[in-house]
Amino acid sequence: MAQNDDFYTHDRPNHPTLPEDRPRGGAARSPKGGKTWGAVAIVVVVVALVVVGIALFP
């Protein structure tokens, strides 16, 4: 049976540290939008369906 040190270092590269996915300290980016009109349209359609359903089947 292999020693614990050999087991964990067997498949690791020589320098196992990775660069950060999200570097800290950078400038803030503006949030991506554009989904508000789609959400408003869905809400309007649902409300319209409820109102029409209540009006047709009182």
PDB file of C-alpha atoms in Angstrom:
ATOM      1  CA  MET A   1       0.000   0.000   0.000  1.00  0.00           C
ATOM      2  CA  ALA A   2       1.272   3.480  -0.866  1.00  0.00           C
ATOM      3  CA  GLN A   3       2.019   6.090   1.764  1.00  0.00           C
ATOM      4  CA  ASN A   4      -0.505   8.905   2.200  1.00  0.00           C
ATOM      5  CA  ASP A   5       1.938  11.538   0.884  1.00  0.00           C
ATOM      6  CA  ASP A   6       2.544   9.595  -2.309  1.00  0.00           C
ATOM      7  CA  PHE A   7      -1.171   8.956  -2.803  1.00  0.00           C
ATOM      8  CA  TYR A   8      -2.144  12.628  -2.694  1.00  0.00           C
ATOM      9  CA  THR A   9       0.781  13.979  -4.729  1.00  0.00           C
ATOM     10  CA  HIS A  10       0.765  11.353  -7.452  1.00  0.00           C
ATOM     11  CA  ASP A  11      -1.521  13.166  -9.950  1.00  0.00           C
ATOM     12  CA  ARG A  12      -0.835  16.756  -8.900  1.00  0.00           C
ATOM     13  CA  PRO A  13       1.277  19.091 -11.048  1.00  0.00           C
ATOM     14  CA  ASN A  14       4.510  20.573  -9.723  1.00  0.00           C
ATOM     15  CA  HIS A  15       2.829  23.944  -9.036  1.00  0.00           C
ATOM     16  CA  PRO A  16      -0.770  23.114  -8.089  1.00  0.00           C
ATOM     17  CA  THR A  17      -1.914  26.668  -7.329  1.00  0.00           C
ATOM     18  CA  LEU A  18      -4.444  28.106  -9.759  1.00  0.00           C
ATOM     19  CA  PRO A  19      -5.076  31.752 -10.626  1.00  0.00           C
ATOM     20  CA  GLU A  20      -8.118  33.301  -8.991  1.00  0.00           C
ATOM     21  CA  ASP A  21     -11.385  32.945 -10.872  1.00  0.00           C
ATOM     22  CA  ARG A  22     -12.561  36.345  -9.690  1.00  0.00           C
ATOM     23  CA  PRO A  23      -9.627  38.604  -8.872  1.00  0.00           C
ATOM     24  CA  ARG A  24     -10.298  40.971  -6.003  1.00  0.00           C
ATOM     25  CA  GLY A  25      -9.760  44.713  -6.027  1.00  0.00           C
ATOM     26  CA  GLY A  26     -10.827  45.364  -9.612  1.00  0.00           C
ATOM     27  CA  ALA A  27     -13.149  48.098 -10.738  1.00  0.00           C
ATOM     28  CA  ALA A  28     -16.854  47.470 -10.258  1.00  0.00           C
ATOM     29  CA  ARG A  29     -18.718  46.521 -13.416  1.00  0.00           C
ATOM     30  CA  SER A  30     -22.243  47.700 -14.126  1.00  0.00           C
ATOM     31  CA  PRO A  31     -24.856  44.981 -13.660  1.00  0.00           C
ATOM     32  CA  LYS A  32     -26.259  43.387 -16.759  1.00  0.00           C
ATOM     33  CA  GLY A  33     -29.956  44.135 -17.137  1.00  0.00           C
ATOM     34  CA  GLY A  34     -32.553  43.850 -19.843  1.00  0.00           C
ATOM     35  CA  LYS A  35     -34.679  41.171 -18.208  1.00  0.00           C
ATOM     36  CA  THR A  36     -37.125  43.600 -16.621  1.00  0.00           C
ATOM     37  CA  TRP A  37     -39.345  44.051 -19.695  1.00  0.00           C
ATOM     38  CA  GLY A  38     -39.694  40.318 -20.101  1.00  0.00           C
ATOM     39  CA  ALA A  39     -40.675  39.934 -16.457  1.00  0.00           C
ATOM     40  CA  VAL A  40     -43.171  42.799 -16.747  1.00  0.00           C
ATOM     41  CA  ALA A  41     -44.718  41.206 -19.826  1.00  0.00           C
ATOM     42  CA  ILE A  42     -45.103  37.843 -18.049  1.00  0.00           C
ATOM     43  CA  VAL A  43     -46.761  39.488 -15.045  1.00  0.00           C
ATOM     44  CA  VAL A  44     -49.131  41.453 -17.280  1.00  0.00           C
ATOM     45  CA  VAL A  45     -50.131  38.307 -19.194  1.00  0.00           C
ATOM     46  CA  VAL A  46     -50.763  36.352 -15.993  1.00  0.00           C
ATOM     47  CA  VAL A  47     -52.841  39.180 -14.495  1.00  0.00           C
ATOM     48  CA  ALA A  48     -54.800  39.526 -17.747  1.00  0.00           C
ATOM     49  CA  LEU A  49     -55.518  35.781 -17.789  1.00  0.00           C
ATOM     50  CA  VAL A  50     -56.751  35.897 -14.201  1.00  0.00           C
ATOM     51  CA  VAL A  51     -59.002  38.902 -14.910  1.00  0.00           C
ATOM     52  CA  VAL A  52     -60.411  37.303 -18.078  1.00  0.00           C
ATOM     53  CA  GLY A  53     -60.952  34.011 -16.238  1.00  0.00           C
ATOM     54  CA  ILE A  54     -62.854  35.765 -13.445  1.00  0.00           C
ATOM     55  CA  ALA A  55     -64.924  37.785 -15.958  1.00  0.00           C
ATOM     56  CA  LEU A  56     -65.880  34.737 -18.058  1.00  0.00           C
ATOM     57  CA  PHE A  57     -66.561  32.345 -15.167  1.00  0.00           C
ATOM     58  CA  PRO A  58     -67.962  34.384 -12.276  1.00  0.00           C
TER      59      PRO A  58
END
